[in-house]
PDB file of C-alpha atoms in Angstrom:
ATOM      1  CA  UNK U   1      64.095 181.904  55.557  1.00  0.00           C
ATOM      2  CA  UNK U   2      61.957 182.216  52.387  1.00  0.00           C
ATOM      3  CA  UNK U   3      58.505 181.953  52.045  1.00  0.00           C
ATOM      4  CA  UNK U   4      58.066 178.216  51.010  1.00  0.00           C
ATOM      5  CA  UNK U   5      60.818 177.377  54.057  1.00  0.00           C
ATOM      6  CA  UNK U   6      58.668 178.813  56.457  1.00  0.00           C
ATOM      7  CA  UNK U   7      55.644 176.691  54.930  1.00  0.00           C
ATOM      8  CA  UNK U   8      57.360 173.617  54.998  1.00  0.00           C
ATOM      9  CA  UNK U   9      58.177 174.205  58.085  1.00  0.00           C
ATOM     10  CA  UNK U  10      54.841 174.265  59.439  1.00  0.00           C
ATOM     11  CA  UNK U  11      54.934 170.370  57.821  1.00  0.00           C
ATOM     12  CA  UNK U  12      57.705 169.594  59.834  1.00  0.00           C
ATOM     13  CA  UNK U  13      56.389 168.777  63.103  1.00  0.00           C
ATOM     14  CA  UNK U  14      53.439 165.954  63.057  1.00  0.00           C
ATOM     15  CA  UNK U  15      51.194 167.459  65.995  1.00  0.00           C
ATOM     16  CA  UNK U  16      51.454 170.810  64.854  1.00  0.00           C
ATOM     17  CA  UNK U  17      51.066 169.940  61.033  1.00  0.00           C
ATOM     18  CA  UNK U  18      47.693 168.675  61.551  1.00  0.00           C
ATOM     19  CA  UNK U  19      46.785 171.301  64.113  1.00  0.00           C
ATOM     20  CA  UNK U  20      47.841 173.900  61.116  1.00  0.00           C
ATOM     21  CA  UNK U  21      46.154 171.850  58.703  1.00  0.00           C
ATOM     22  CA  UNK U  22      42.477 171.618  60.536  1.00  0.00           C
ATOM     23  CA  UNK U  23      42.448 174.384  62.565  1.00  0.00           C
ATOM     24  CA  UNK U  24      44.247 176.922  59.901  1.00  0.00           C
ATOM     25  CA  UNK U  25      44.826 176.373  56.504  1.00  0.00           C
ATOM     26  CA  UNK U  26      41.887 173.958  55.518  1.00  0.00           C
ATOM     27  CA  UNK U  27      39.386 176.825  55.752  1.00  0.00           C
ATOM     28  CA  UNK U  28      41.342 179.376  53.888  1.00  0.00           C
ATOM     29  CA  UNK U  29      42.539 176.334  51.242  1.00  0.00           C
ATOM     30  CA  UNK U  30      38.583 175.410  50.910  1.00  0.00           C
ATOM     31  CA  UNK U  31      37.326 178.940  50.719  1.00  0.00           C
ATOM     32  CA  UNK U  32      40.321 179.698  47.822  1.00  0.00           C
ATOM     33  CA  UNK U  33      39.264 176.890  45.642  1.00  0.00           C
ATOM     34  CA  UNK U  34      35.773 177.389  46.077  1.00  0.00           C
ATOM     35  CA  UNK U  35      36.213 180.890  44.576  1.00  0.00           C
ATOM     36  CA  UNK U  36      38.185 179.782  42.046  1.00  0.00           C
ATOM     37  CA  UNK U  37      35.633 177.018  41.232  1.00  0.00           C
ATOM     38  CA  UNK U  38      32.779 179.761  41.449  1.00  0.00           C
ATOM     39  CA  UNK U  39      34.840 182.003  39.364  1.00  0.00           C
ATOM     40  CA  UNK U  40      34.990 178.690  36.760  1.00  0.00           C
ATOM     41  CA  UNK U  41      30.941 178.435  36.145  1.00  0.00           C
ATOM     42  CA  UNK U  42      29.851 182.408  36.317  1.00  0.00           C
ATOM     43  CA  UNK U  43      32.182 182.734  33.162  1.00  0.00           C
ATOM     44  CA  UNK U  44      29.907 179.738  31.515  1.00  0.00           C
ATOM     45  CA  UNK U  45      33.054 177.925  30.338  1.00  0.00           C
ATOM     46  CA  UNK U  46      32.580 173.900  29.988  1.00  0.00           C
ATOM     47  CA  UNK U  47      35.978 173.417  29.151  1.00  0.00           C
ATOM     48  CA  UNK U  48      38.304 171.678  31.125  1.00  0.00           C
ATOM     49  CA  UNK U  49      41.104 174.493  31.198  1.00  0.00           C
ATOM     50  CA  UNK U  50      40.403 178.355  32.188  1.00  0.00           C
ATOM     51  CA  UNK U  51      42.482 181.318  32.593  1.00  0.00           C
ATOM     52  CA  UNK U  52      41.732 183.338  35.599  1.00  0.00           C
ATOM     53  CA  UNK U  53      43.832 186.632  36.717  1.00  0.00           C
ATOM     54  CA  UNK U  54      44.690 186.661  40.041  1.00  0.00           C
ATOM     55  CA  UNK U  55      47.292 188.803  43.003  1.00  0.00           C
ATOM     56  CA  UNK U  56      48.621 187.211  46.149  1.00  0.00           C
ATOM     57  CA  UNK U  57      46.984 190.067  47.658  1.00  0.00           C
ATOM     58  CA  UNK U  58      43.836 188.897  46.705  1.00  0.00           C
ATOM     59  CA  UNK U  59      44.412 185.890  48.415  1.00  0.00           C
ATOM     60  CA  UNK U  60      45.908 187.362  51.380  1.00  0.00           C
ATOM     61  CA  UNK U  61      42.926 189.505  51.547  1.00  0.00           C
ATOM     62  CA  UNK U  62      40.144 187.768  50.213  1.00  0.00           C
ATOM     63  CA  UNK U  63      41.120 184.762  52.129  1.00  0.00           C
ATOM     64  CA  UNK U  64      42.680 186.247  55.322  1.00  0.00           C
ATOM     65  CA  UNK U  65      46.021 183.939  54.205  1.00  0.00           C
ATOM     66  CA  UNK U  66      49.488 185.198  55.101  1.00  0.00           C
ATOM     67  CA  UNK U  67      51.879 185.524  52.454  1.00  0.00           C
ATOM     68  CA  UNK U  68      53.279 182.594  52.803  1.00  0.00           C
ATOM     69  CA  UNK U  69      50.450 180.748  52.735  1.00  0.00           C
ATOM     70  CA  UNK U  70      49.621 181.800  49.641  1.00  0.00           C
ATOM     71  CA  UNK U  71      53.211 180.595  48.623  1.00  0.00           C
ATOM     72  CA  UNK U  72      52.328 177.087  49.532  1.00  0.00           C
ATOM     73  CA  UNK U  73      48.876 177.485  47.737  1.00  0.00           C
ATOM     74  CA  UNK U  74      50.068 178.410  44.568  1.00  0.00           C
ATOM     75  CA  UNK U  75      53.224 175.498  45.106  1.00  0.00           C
ATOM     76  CA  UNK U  76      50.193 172.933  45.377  1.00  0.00           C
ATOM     77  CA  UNK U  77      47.868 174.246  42.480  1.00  0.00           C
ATOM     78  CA  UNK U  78      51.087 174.390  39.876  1.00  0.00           C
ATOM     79  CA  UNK U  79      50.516 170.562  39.153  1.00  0.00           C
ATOM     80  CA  UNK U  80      47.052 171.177  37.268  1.00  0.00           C
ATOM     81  CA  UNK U  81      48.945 174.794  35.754  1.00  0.00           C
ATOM     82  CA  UNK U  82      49.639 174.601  31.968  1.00  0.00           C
ATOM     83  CA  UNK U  83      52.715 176.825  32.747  1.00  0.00           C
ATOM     84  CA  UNK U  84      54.050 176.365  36.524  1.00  0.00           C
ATOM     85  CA  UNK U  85      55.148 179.365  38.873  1.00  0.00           C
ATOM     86  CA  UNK U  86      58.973 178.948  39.360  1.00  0.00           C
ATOM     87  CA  UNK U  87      60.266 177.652  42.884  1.00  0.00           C
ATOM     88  CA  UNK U  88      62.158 181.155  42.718  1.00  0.00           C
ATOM     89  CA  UNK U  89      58.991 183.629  42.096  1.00  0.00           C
ATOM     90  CA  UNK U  90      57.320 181.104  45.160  1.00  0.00           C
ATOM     91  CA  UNK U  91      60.664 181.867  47.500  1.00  0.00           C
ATOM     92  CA  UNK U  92      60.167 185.557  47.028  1.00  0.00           C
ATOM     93  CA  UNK U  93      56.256 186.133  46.522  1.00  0.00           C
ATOM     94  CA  UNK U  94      56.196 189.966  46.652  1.00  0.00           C
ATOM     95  CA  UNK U  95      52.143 190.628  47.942  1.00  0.00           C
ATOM     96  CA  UNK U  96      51.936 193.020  44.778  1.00  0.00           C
ATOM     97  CA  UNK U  97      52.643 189.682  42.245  1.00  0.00           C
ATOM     98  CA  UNK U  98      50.024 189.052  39.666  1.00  0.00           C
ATOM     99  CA  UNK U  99      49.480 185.587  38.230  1.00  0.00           C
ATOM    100  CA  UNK U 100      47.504 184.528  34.981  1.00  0.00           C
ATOM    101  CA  UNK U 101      46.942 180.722  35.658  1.00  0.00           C
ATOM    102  CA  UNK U 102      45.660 178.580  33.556  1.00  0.00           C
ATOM    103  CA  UNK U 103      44.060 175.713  35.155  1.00  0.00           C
ATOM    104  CA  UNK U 104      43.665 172.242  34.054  1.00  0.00           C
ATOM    105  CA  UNK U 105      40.646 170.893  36.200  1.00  0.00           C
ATOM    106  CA  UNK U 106      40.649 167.553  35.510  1.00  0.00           C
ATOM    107  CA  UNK U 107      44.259 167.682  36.669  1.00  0.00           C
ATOM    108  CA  UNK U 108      43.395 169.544  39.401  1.00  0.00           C
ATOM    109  CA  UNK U 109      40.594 166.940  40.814  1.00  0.00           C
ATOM    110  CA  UNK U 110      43.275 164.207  40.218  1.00  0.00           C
ATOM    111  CA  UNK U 111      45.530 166.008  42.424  1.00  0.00           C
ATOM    112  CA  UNK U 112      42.665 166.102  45.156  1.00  0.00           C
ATOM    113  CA  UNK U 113      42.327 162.489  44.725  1.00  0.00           C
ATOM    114  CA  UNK U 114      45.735 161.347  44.891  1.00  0.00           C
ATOM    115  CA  UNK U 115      46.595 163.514  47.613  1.00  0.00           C
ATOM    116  CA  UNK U 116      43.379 162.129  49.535  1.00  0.00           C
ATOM    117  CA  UNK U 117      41.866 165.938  50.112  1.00  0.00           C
ATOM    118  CA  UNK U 118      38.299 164.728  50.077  1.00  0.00           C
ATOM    119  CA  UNK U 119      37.126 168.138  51.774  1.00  0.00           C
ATOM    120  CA  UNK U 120      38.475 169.613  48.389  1.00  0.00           C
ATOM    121  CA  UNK U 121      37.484 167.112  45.862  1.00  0.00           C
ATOM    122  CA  UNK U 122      34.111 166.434  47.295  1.00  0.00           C
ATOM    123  CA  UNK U 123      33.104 170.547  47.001  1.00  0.00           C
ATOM    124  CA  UNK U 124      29.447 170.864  45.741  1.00  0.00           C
ATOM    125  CA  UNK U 125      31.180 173.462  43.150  1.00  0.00           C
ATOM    126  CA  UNK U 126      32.864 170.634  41.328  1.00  0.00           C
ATOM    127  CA  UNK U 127      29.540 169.424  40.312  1.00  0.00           C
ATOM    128  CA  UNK U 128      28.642 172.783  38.476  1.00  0.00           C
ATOM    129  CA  UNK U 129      32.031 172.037  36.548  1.00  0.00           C
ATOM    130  CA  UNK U 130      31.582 168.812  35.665  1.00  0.00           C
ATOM    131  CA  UNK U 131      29.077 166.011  35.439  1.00  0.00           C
ATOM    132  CA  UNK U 132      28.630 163.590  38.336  1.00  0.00           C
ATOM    133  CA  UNK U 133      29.663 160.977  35.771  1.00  0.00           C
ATOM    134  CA  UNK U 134      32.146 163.122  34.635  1.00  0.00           C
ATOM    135  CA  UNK U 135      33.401 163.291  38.576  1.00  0.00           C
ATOM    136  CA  UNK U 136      33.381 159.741  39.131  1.00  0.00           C
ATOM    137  CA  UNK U 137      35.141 158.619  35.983  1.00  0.00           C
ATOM    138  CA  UNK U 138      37.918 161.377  37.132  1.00  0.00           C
ATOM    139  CA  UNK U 139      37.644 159.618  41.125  1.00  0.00           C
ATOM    140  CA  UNK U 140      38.052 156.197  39.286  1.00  0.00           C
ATOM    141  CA  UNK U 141      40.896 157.227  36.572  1.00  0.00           C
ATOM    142  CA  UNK U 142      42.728 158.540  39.733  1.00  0.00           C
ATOM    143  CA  UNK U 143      42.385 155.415  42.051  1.00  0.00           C
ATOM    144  CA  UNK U 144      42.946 152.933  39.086  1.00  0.00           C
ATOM    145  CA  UNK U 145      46.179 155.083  38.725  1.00  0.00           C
ATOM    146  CA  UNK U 146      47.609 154.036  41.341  1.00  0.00           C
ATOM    147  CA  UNK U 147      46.722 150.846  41.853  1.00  0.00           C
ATOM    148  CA  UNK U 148      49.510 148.223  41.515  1.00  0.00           C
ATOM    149  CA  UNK U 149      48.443 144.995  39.441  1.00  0.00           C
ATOM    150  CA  UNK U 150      50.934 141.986  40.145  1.00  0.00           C
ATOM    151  CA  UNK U 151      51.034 139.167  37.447  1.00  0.00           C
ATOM    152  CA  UNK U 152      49.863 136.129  38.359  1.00  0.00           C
ATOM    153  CA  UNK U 153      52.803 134.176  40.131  1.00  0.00           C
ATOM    154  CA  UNK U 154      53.476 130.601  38.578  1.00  0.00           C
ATOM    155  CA  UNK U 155      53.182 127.551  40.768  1.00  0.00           C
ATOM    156  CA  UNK U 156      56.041 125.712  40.974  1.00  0.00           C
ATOM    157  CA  UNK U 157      54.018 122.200  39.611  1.00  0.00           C
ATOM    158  CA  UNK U 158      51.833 124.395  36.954  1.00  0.00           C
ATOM    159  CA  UNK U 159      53.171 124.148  33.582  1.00  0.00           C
ATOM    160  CA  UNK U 160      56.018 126.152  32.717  1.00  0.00           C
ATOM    161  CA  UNK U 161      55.090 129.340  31.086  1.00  0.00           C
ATOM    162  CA  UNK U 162      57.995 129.023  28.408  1.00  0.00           C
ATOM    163  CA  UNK U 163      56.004 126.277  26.690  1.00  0.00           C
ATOM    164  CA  UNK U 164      58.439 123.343  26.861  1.00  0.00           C
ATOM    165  CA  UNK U 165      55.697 121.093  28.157  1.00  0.00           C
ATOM    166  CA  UNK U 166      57.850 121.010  31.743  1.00  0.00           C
ATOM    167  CA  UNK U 167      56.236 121.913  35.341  1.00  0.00           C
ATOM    168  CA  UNK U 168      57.751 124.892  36.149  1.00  0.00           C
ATOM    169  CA  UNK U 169      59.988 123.525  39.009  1.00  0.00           C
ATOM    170  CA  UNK U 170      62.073 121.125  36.559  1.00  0.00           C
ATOM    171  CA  UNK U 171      62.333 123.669  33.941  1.00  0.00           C
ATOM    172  CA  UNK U 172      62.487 127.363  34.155  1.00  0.00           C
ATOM    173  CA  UNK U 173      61.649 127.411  38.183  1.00  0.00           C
ATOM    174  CA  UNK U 174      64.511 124.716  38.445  1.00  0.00           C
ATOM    175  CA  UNK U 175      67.321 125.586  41.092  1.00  0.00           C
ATOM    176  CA  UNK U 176      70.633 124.703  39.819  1.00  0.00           C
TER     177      UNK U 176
END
């Protein structure tokens, strides 16, 4: 089994997913990102992309995360990467790998959003990154999104909208 098997796998069962998810990997997620967010502001950089050097032993260390975990990590921040680690280098993590990523953190807080990780997105680091404005228009580009806008239906007595003058149900609406 490779590396990102055995963290699916931890996905696969509900009760244990969100035992694994609370109890274990939240804390060493939270504690990774705020590092990485910390790293972010010492180097003064207001951009929204950075380049940080990193090892999975570093994480495995730093962050008391088992290889694998660190597999799954990385799987979840190549979304907001400018260049993605390949599935294969994720399979096969050797703990001496080094990684130069490139991080796109308005992509990144998207992510959070969409994927409803509010103990991530809501990190009092994010605010040394970016304005609170800043913040909320990213929370509100994210919701807005995803949010599905139907078209006003036509009645079947309103006028029909092909302009013949008709109510709906005697011209386009008809049934034939």
């Amino acid at each position: 089994m490779d590396l990102l098997e055995l963290w699916e796998s931890k996905m696969e069962d509900d009760k244990e997913a969100v035992k694994f998810w609370k109890e274990y990997y939240s804390p060493m997620e939270t504690a990774a990102y705020r590092h990485i967010l910390k790293t972010k502001i010492s180097k003064g950089d207001k951009e929204a992309v950075s380049t940080f050097a990193f090892s999975a032993k570093f994480f495995m260390d730093t962050f008391g995360m088992p290889l694998y975990c660190v597999a799954g990590f990385l799987e979840g921040l190549n979304e907001a990467l400018e260049k993605e680690i390949g599935t294969d280098t994720l399979k096969a993590l050797p703990e001496d790998a080094q990684f130069e990523l490139t991080i796109n953190f308005e992509d990144l807080f998207k992510k959070m959003v969409e994927y409803k990780a509010d103990y991530l997105f809501s990190l009092e680091e994010w605010r040394e990154v970016f304005t609170d404005s800043k913040l909320r228009g990213l929370f509100k580009a994210q919701k807005e999104s995803t949010t599905i806008v139907h078209a006003d239906r036509v009645g079947r007595n309103d006028p029909c909208p092909c302009g013949s003058g008709k109510k709906y149900k005697k011209c386009c609406g008809a049934v034939v």
